[in-house]
CSV table of C-alpha atoms and ligand atoms in Angstrom, one decimal:
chain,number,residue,atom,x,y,z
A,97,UNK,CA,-66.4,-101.1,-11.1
A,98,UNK,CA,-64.8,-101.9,-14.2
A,99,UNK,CA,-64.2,-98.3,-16.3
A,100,UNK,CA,-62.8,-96.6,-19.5
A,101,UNK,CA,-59.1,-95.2,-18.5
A,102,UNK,CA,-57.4,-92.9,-20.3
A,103,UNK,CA,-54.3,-95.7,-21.2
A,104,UNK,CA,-51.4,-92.7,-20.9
A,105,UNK,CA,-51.0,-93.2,-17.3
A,106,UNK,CA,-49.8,-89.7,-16.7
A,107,UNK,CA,-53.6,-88.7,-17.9
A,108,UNK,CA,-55.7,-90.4,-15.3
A,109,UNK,CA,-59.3,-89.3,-17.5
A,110,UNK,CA,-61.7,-92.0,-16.4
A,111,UNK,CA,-64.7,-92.7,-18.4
A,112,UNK,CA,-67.8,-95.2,-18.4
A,113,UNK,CA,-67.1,-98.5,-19.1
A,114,UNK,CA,-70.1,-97.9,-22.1
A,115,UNK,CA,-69.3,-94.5,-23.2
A,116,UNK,CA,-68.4,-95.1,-26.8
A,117,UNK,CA,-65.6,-92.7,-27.0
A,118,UNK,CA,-62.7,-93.8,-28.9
A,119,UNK,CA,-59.9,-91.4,-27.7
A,120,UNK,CA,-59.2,-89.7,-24.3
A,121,UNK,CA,-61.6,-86.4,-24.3
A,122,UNK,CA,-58.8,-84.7,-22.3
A,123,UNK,CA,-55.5,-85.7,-24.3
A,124,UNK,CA,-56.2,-87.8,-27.4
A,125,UNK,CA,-54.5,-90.8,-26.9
A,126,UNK,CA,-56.2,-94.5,-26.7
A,127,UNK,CA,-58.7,-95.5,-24.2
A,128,UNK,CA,-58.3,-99.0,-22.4
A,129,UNK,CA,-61.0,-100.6,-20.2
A,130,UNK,CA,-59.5,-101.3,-16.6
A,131,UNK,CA,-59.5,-104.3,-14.7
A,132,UNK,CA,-60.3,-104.4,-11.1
A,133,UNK,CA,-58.6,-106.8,-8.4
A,134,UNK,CA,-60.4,-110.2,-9.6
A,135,UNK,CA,-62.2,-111.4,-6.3
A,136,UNK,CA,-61.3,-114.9,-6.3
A,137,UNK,CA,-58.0,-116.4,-4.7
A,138,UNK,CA,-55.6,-116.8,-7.9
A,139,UNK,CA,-55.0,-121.0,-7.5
A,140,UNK,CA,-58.8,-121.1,-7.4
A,141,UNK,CA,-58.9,-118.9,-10.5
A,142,UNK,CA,-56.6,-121.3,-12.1
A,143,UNK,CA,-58.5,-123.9,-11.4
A,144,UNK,CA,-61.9,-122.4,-12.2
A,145,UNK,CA,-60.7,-121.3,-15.5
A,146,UNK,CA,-59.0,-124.8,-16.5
A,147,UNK,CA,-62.8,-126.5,-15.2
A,148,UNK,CA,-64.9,-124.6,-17.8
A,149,UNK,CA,-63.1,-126.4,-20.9
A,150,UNK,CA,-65.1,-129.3,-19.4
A,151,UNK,CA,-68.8,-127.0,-19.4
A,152,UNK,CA,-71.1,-126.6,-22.3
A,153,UNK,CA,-72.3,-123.4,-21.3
A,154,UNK,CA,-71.6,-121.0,-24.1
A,155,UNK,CA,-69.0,-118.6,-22.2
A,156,UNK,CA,-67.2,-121.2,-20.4
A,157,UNK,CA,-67.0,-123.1,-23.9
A,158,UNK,CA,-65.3,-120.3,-25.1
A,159,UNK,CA,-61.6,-119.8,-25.0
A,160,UNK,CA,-62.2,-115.7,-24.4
A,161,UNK,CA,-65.5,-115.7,-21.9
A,162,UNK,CA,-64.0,-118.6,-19.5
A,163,UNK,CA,-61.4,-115.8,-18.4
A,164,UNK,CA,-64.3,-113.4,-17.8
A,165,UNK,CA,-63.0,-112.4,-14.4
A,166,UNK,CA,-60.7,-110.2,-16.7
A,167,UNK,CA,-63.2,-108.7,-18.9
A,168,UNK,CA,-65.4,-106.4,-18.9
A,169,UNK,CA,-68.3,-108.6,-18.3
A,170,UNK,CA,-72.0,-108.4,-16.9
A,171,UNK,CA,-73.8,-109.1,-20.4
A,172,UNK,CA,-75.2,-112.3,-19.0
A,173,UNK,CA,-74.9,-115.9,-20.8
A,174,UNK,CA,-77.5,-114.6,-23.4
A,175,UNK,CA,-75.4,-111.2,-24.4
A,176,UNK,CA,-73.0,-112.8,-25.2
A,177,UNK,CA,-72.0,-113.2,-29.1
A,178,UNK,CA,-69.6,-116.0,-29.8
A,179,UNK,CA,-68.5,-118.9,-32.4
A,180,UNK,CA,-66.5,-120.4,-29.5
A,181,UNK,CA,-63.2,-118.6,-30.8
A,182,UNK,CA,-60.4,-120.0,-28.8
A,183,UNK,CA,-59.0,-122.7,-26.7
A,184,UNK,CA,-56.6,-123.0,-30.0
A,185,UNK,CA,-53.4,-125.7,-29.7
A,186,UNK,CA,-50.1,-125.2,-28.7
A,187,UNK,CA,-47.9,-126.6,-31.3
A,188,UNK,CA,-44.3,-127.3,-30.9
A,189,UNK,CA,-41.9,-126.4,-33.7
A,190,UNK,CA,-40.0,-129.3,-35.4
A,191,UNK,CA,-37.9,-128.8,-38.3
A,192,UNK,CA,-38.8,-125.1,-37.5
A,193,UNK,CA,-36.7,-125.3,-34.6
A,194,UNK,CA,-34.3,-126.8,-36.2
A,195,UNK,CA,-33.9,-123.8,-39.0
A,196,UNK,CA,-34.5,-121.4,-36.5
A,197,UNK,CA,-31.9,-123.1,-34.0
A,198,UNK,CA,-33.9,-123.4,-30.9
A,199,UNK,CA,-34.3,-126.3,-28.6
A,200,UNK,CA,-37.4,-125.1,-27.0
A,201,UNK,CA,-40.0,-123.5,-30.0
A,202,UNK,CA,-43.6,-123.2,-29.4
A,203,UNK,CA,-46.3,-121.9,-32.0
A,204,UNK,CA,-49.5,-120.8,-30.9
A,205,UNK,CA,-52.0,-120.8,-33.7
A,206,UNK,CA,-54.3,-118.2,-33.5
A,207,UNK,CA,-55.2,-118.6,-36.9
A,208,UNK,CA,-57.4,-122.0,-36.0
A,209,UNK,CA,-59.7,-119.6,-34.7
A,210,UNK,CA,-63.5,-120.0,-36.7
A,211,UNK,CA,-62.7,-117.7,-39.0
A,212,UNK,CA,-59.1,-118.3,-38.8
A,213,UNK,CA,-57.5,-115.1,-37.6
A,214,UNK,CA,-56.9,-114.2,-34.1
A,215,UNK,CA,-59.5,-111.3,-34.8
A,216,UNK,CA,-62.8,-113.7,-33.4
A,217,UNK,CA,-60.7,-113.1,-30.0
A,218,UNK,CA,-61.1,-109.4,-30.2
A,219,UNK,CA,-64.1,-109.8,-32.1
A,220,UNK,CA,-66.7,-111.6,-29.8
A,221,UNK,CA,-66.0,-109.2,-27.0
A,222,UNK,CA,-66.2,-106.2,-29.2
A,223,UNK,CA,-69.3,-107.1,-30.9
A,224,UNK,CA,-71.2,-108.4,-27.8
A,225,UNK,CA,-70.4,-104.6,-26.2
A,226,UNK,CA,-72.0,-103.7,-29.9
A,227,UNK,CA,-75.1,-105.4,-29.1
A,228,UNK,CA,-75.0,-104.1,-25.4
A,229,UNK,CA,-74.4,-100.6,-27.0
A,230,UNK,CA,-77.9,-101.5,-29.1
A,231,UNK,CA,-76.4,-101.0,-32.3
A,232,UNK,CA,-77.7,-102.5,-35.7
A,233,UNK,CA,-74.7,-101.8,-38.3
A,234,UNK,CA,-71.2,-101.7,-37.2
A,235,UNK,CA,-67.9,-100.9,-39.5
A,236,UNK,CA,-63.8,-101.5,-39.5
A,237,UNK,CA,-61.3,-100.6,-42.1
A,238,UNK,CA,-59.1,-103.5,-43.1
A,239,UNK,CA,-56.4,-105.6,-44.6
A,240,UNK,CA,-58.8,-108.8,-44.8
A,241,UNK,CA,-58.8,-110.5,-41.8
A,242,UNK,CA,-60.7,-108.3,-39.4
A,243,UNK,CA,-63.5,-107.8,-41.8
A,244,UNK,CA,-63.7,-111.2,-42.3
A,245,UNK,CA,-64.4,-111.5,-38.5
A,246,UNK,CA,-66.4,-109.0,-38.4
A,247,UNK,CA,-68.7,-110.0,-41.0
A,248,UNK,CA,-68.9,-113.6,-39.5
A,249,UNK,CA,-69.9,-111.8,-36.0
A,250,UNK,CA,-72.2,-109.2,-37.1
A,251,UNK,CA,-74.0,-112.4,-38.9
A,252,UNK,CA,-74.3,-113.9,-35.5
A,253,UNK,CA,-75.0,-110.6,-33.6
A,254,UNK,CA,-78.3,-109.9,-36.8
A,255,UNK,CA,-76.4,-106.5,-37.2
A,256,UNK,CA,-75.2,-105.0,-40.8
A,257,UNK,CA,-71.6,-105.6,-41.2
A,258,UNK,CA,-69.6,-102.9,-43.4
A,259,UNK,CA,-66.0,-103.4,-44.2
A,260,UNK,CA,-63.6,-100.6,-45.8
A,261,UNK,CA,-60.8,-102.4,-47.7
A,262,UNK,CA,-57.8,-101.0,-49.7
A,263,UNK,CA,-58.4,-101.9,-53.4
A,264,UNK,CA,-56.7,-105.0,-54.4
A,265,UNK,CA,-54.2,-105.5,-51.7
A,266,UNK,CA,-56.8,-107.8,-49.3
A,267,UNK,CA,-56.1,-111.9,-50.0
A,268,UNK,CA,-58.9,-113.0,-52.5
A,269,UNK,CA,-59.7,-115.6,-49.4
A,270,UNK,CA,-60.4,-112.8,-47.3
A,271,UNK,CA,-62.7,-110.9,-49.2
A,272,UNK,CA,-64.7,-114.2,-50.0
A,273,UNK,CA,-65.0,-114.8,-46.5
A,274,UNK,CA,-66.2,-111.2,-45.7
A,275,UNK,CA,-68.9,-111.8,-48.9
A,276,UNK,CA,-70.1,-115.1,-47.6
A,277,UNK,CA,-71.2,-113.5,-44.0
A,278,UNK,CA,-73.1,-111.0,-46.1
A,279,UNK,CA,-71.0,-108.2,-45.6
A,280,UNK,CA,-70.8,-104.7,-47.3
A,281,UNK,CA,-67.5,-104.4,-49.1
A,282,UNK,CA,-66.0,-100.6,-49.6
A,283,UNK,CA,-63.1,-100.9,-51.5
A,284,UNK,CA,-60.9,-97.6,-50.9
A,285,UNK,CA,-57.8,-96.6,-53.6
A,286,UNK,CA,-55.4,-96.3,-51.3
A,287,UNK,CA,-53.7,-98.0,-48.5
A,288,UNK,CA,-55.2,-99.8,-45.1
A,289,UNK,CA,-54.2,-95.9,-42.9
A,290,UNK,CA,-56.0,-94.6,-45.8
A,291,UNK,CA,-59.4,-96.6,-45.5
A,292,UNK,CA,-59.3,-96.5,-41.2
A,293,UNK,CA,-59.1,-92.2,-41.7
A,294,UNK,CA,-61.9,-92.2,-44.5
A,295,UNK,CA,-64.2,-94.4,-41.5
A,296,UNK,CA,-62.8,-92.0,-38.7
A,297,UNK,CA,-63.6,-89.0,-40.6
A,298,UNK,CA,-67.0,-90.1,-40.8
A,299,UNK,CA,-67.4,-90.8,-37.4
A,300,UNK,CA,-71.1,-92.0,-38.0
A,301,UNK,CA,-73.0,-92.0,-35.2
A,302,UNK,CA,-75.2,-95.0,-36.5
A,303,UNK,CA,-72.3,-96.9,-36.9
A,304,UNK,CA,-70.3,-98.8,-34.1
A,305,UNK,CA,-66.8,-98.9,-34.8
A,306,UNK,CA,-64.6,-102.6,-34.7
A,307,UNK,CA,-60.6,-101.6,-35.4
A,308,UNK,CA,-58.9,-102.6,-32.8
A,309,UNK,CA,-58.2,-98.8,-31.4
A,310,UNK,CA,-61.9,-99.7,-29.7
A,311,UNK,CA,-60.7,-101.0,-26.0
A,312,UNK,CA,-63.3,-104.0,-25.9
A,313,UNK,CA,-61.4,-105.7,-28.9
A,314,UNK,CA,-58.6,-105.3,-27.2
A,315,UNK,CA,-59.7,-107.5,-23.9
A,316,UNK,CA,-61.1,-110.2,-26.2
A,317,UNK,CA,-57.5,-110.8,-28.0
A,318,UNK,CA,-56.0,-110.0,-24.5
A,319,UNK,CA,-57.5,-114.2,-23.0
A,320,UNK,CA,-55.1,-115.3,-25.5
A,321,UNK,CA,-52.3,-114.9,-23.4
A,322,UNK,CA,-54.1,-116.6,-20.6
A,323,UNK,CA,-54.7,-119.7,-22.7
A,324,UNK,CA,-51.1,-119.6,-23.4
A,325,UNK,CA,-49.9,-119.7,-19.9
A,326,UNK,CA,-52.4,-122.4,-19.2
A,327,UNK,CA,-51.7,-124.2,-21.6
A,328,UNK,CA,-47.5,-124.1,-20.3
A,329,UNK,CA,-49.3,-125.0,-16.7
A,330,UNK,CA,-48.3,-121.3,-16.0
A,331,UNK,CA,-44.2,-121.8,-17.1
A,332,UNK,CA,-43.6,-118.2,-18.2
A,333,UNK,CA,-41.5,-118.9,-21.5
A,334,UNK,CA,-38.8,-116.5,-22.1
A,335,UNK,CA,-40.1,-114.6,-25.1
A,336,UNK,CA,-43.2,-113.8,-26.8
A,337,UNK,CA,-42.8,-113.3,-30.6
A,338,UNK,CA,-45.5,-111.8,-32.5
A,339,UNK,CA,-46.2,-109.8,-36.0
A,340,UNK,CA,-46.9,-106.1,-35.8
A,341,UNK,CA,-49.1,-104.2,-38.5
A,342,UNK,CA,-51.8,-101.8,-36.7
A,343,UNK,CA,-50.3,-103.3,-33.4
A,344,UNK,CA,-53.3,-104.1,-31.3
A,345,UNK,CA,-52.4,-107.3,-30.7
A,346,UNK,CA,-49.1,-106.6,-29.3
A,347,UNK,CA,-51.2,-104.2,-27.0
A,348,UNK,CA,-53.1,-106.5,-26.0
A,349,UNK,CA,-50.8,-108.7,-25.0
A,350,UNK,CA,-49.1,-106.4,-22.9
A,351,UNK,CA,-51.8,-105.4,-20.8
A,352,UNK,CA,-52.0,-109.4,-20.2
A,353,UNK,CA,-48.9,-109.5,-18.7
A,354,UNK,CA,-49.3,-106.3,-16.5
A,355,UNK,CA,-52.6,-107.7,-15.3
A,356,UNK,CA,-51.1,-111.0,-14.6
A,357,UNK,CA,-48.2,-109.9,-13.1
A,358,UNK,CA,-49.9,-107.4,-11.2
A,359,UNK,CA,-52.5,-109.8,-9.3
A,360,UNK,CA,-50.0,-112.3,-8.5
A,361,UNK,CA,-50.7,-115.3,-11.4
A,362,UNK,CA,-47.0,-114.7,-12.9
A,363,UNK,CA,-43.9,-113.3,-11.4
A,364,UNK,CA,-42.0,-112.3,-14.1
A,365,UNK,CA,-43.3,-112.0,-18.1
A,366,UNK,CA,-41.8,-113.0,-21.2
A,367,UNK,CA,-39.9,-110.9,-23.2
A,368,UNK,CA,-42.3,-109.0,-26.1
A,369,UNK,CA,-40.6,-108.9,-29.9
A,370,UNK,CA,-42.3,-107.7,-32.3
A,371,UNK,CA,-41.6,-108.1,-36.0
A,372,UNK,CA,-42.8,-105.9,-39.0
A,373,UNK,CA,-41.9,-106.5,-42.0
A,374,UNK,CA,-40.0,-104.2,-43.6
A,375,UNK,CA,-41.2,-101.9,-45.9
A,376,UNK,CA,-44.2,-101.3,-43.7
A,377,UNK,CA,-42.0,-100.7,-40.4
A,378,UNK,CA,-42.5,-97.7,-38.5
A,379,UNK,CA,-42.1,-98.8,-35.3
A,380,UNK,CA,-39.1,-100.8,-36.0
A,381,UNK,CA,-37.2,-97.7,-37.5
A,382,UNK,CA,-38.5,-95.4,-34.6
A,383,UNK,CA,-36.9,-98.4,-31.9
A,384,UNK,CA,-33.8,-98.7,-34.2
A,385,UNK,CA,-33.5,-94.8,-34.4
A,386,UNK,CA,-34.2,-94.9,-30.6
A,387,UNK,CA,-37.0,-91.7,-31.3
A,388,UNK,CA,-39.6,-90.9,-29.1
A,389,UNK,CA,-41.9,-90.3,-31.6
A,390,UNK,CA,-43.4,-92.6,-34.7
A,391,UNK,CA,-42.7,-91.1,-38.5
A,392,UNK,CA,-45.7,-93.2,-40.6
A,393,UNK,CA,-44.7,-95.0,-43.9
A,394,UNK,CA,-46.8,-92.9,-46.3
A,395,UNK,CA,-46.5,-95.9,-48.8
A,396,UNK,CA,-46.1,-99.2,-47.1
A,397,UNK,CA,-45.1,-102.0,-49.3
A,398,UNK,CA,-44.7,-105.8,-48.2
A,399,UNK,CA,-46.1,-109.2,-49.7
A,400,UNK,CA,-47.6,-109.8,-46.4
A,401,UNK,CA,-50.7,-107.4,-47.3
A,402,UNK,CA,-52.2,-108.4,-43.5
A,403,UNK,CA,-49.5,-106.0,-42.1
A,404,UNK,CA,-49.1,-103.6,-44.8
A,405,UNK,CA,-49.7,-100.8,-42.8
A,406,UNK,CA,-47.8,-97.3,-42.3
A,407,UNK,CA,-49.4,-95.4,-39.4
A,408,UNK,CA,-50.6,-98.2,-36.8
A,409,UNK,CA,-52.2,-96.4,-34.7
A,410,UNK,CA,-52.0,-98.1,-30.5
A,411,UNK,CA,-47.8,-97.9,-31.3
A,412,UNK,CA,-47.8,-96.3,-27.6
A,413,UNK,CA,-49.5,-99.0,-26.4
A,414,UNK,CA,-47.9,-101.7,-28.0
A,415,UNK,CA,-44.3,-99.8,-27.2
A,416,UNK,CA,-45.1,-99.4,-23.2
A,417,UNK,CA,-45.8,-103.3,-23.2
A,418,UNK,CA,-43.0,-104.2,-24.9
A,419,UNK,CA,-41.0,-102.1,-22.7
A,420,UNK,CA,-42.6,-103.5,-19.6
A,421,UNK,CA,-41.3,-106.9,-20.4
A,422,UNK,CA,-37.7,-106.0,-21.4
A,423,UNK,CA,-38.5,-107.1,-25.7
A,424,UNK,CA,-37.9,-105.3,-28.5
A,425,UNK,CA,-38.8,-104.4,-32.0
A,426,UNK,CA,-37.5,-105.4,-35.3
A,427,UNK,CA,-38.2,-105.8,-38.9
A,428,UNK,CA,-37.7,-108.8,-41.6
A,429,UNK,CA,-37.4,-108.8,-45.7
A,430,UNK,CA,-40.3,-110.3,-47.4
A,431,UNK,CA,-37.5,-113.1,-48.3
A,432,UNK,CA,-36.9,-113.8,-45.1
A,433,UNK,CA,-40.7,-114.0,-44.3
A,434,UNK,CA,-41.1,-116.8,-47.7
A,435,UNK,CA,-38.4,-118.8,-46.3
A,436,UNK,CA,-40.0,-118.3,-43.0
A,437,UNK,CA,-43.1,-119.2,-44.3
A,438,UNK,CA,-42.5,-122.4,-46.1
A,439,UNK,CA,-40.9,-123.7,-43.2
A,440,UNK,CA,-43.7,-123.4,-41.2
A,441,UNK,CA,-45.6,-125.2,-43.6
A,442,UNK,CA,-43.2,-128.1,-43.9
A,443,UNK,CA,-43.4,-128.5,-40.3
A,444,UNK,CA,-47.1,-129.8,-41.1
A,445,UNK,CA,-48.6,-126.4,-39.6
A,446,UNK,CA,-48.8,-123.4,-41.9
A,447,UNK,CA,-49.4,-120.1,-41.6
A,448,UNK,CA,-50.7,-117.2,-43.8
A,449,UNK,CA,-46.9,-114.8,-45.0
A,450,UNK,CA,-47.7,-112.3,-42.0
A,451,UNK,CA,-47.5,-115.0,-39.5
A,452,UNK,CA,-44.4,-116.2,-41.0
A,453,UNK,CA,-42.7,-112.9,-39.8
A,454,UNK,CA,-42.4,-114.2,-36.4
A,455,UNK,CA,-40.0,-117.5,-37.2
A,456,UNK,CA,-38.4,-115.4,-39.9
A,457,UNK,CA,-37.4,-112.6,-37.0
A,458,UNK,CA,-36.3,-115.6,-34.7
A,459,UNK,CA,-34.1,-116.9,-36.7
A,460,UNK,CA,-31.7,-113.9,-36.9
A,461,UNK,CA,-32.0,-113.1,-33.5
A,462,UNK,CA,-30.5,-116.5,-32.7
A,463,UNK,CA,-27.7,-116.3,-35.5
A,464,UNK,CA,-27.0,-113.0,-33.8
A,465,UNK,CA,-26.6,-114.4,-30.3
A,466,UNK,CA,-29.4,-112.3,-29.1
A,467,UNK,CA,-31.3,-115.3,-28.2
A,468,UNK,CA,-29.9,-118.2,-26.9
A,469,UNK,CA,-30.5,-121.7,-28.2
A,470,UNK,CA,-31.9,-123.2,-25.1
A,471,UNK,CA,-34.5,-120.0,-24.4
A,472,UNK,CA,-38.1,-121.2,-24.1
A,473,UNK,CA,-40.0,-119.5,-27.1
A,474,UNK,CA,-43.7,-119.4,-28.0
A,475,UNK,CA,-43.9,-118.1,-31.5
A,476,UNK,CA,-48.1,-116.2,-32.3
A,477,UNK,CA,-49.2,-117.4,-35.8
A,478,UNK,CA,-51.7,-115.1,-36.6
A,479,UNK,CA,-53.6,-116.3,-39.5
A,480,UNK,CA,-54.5,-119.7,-41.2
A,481,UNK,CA,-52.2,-121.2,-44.3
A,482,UNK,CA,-56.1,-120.8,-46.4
A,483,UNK,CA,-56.0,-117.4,-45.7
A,484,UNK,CA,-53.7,-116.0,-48.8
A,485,UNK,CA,-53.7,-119.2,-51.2
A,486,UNK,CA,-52.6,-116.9,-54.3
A,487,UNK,CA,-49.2,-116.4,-52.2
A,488,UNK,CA,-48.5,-120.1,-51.8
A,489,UNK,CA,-49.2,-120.6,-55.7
A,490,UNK,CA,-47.1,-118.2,-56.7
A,491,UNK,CA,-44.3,-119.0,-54.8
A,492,UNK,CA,-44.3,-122.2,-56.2
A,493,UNK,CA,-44.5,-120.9,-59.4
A,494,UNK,CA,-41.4,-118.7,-58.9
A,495,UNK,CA,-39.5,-121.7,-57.3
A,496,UNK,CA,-39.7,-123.7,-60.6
B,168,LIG,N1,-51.2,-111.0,-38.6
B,168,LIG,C1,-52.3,-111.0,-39.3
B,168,LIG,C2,-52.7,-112.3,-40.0
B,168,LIG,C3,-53.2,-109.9,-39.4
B,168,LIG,O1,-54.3,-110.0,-40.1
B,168,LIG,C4,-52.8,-108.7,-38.7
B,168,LIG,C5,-53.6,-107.5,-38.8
B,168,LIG,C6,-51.6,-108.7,-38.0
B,168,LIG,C7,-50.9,-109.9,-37.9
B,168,LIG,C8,-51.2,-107.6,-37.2
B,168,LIG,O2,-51.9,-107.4,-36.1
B,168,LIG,O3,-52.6,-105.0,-36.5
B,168,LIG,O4,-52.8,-106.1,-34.2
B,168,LIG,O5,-50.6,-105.5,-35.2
B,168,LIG,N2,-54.6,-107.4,-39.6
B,168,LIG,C9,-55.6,-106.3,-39.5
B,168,LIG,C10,-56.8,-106.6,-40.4
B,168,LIG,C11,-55.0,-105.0,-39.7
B,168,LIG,O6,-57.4,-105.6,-40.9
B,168,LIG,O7,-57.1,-107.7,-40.6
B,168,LIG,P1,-52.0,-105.9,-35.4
């Protein structure tokens, strides 16, 4: 049966797949939910997987639920709370390339997800455990985007959404988003660690919890990695460049490539970089410093308020996946992500500045030689160009 595990393997504390605990009982670290052995052959899986784009039911229609073998499932068609989040394109990169000096660029846009953020991917299968859990409000600190999702979900679900956001750092896009699903806004003086403690510490037991330290989320952002290798009729590129703020995505996507690799869909994985920006870069220090531990950034400070974030809390997860797959971890200016940036955006795709990181990062590491032109590189864009319009304005401005 599909459980809780404690996710420092050492550990080997097993829980319910439904208790609601949010750290290991025994040791304190992160809880992950563990996937059994799927019973279906894996070509047949393929194939099952690819036939559902073609269904109208609502799980197979969406891009997270048609890879249900790998989630924690048994909710039944009508459990399930979804905007049909995924099955998002896979764009290749033209004059980005070109700046970036790769022959072979991919972007995958999870930012043309409904509420454009590749938080709906965490966010159905978190709130539809919500809703198995019977809960009627449910909470998250954040730097825009997730409470945006969650507010759109907890719509959908009939539950009360309530979002704790640092005071005038979240995108005035993001906030309107969060308002028009009817959320409660909490705005926190203060930084994005400072907010998730405040809704820690309160540990409210009337209140189901939505960061991405809860495991479910983690599965839902997981499929996106699945799509991916679909989508390259299951080429396994050479690297796998993503942002990193509170670095549950990056976690996520790890775990993807140990369960693929693990029951036999992918022999080897791409390479996992993740890029912070840099005045909000712990884990990029602590991998440049080669430590075994992560010093926060008491004051983080980056245009790219998404990822302004000092203490991200699943940094062990995030750093055994990127470990796994032989990647690394850097950091980029916030001049380096506006160049970034506006190049994406000239290649007809935009991005919101976070997203930007990953071309930005890219783009050294081939001037560097660290990756070679001809590598096969799928770049994750994160968040919609709409999503921080006040950004693009006044970069304009300031180019004048
Ligand atoms: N990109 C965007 C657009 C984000 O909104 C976030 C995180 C990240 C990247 C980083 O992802 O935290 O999994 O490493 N935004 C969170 C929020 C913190 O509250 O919306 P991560």
């Amino acid at each position: 049966m599909t459980h809780l595990r404690c996710s420092v393997s050492h550990c080997e504390t097993t829980l319910d797949l439904h208790d609601r605990a949010l750290a290991c009982p025994k040791c304190g670290n992160l809880l992950e939910v563990a996937i059994e052995a799927p019973k279906t052959g894996v070509p047949e899986l393929k194939r099952l997987w690819l036939d559902r784009r073609t269904s109208n039911d609502a799980r197979d229609a969406s891009g997270v639920w048609r890879f249900r073998e790998f989630l924690p499932d048994g909710y039944g068609p009508a459990g399930i709370v979804t905007l049909g989040e995924g099955n998002v394109p896979l764009v290749r990169g033209q004059k980005t390339a070109a700046w970036a000096g790769l022959n072979r660029l991919w972007f995958k846009h999870l930012g043309w997800n409904p509420t454009g953020s590749f938080k709906d991917l965490g966010m159905t299968a978190g709130m539809t455990e919500a809703k198995f859990a019977g809960a009627t409000a449910v909470a998250c600190a954040s730097t825009g985007n997730t409470a945006a999702s969650l507010a759109a979900y907890a719509a959908r679900a009939g539950m009360a959404g309530r979002v704790y956001l640092p005071a005038g750092q979240a995108s005035a896009n993001k906030l309107a988003q969060a308002l028009d699903f009817g959320a409660e806004l909490i705005e926190i003086e203060g930084s994005f660690d400072d907010a998730l403690n405040i809704l820690l510490e309160k540990a409210d037991p009337n209140l189901y919890f939505l960061n991405s330290i809860n495991p479910f989320r983690i599965e839902g952002q997981k499929t996106a990695m699945f799509e991916l290798f679909e989508q390259l009729e299951w080429r396994v590129p050479d690297y796998l460049v993503l942002p990193g703020g509170n670095l549950g995505n990056s976690s996520a996507f790890g775990k993807a490539f140990m369960e693929l690799k693990r029951y036999g869909f992918i022999e080897k994985v791409p390479r996992i970089v993740i890029v912070q920006a840099k005045g909000a870069n712990p884990l990029a220090r602590m991998w440049a410093a080669g430590a075994t531990e992560l010093e926060a950034v008491a004051q983080p400070e980056t245009d790219a308020t998404a990822i302004r974030i000092g203490n991200p809390r699943s940094w062990k997860k995030a750093l055994d996946g990127v470990r796994f797959s032989g990647g690394r971890v850097m950091d980029v200016t916030d001049e380096e992500i506006g160049e970034a940036k506006a190049m994406i955006g000239r290649d007809g795709i935009g991005c919101e500045p976070a997203s930007a990181t990953t071309l930005a990062g890219l783009r050294k590491l081939v001037a560097s030689g660290e990756v070679d032109r001809d590598a096969e590189v799928v770049a994750i864009l994160t968040g919609h160009a709409l999503k921080d319009t006040d950004y693009i304005i006044k970069s304009r401005k300031a180019a004048r």
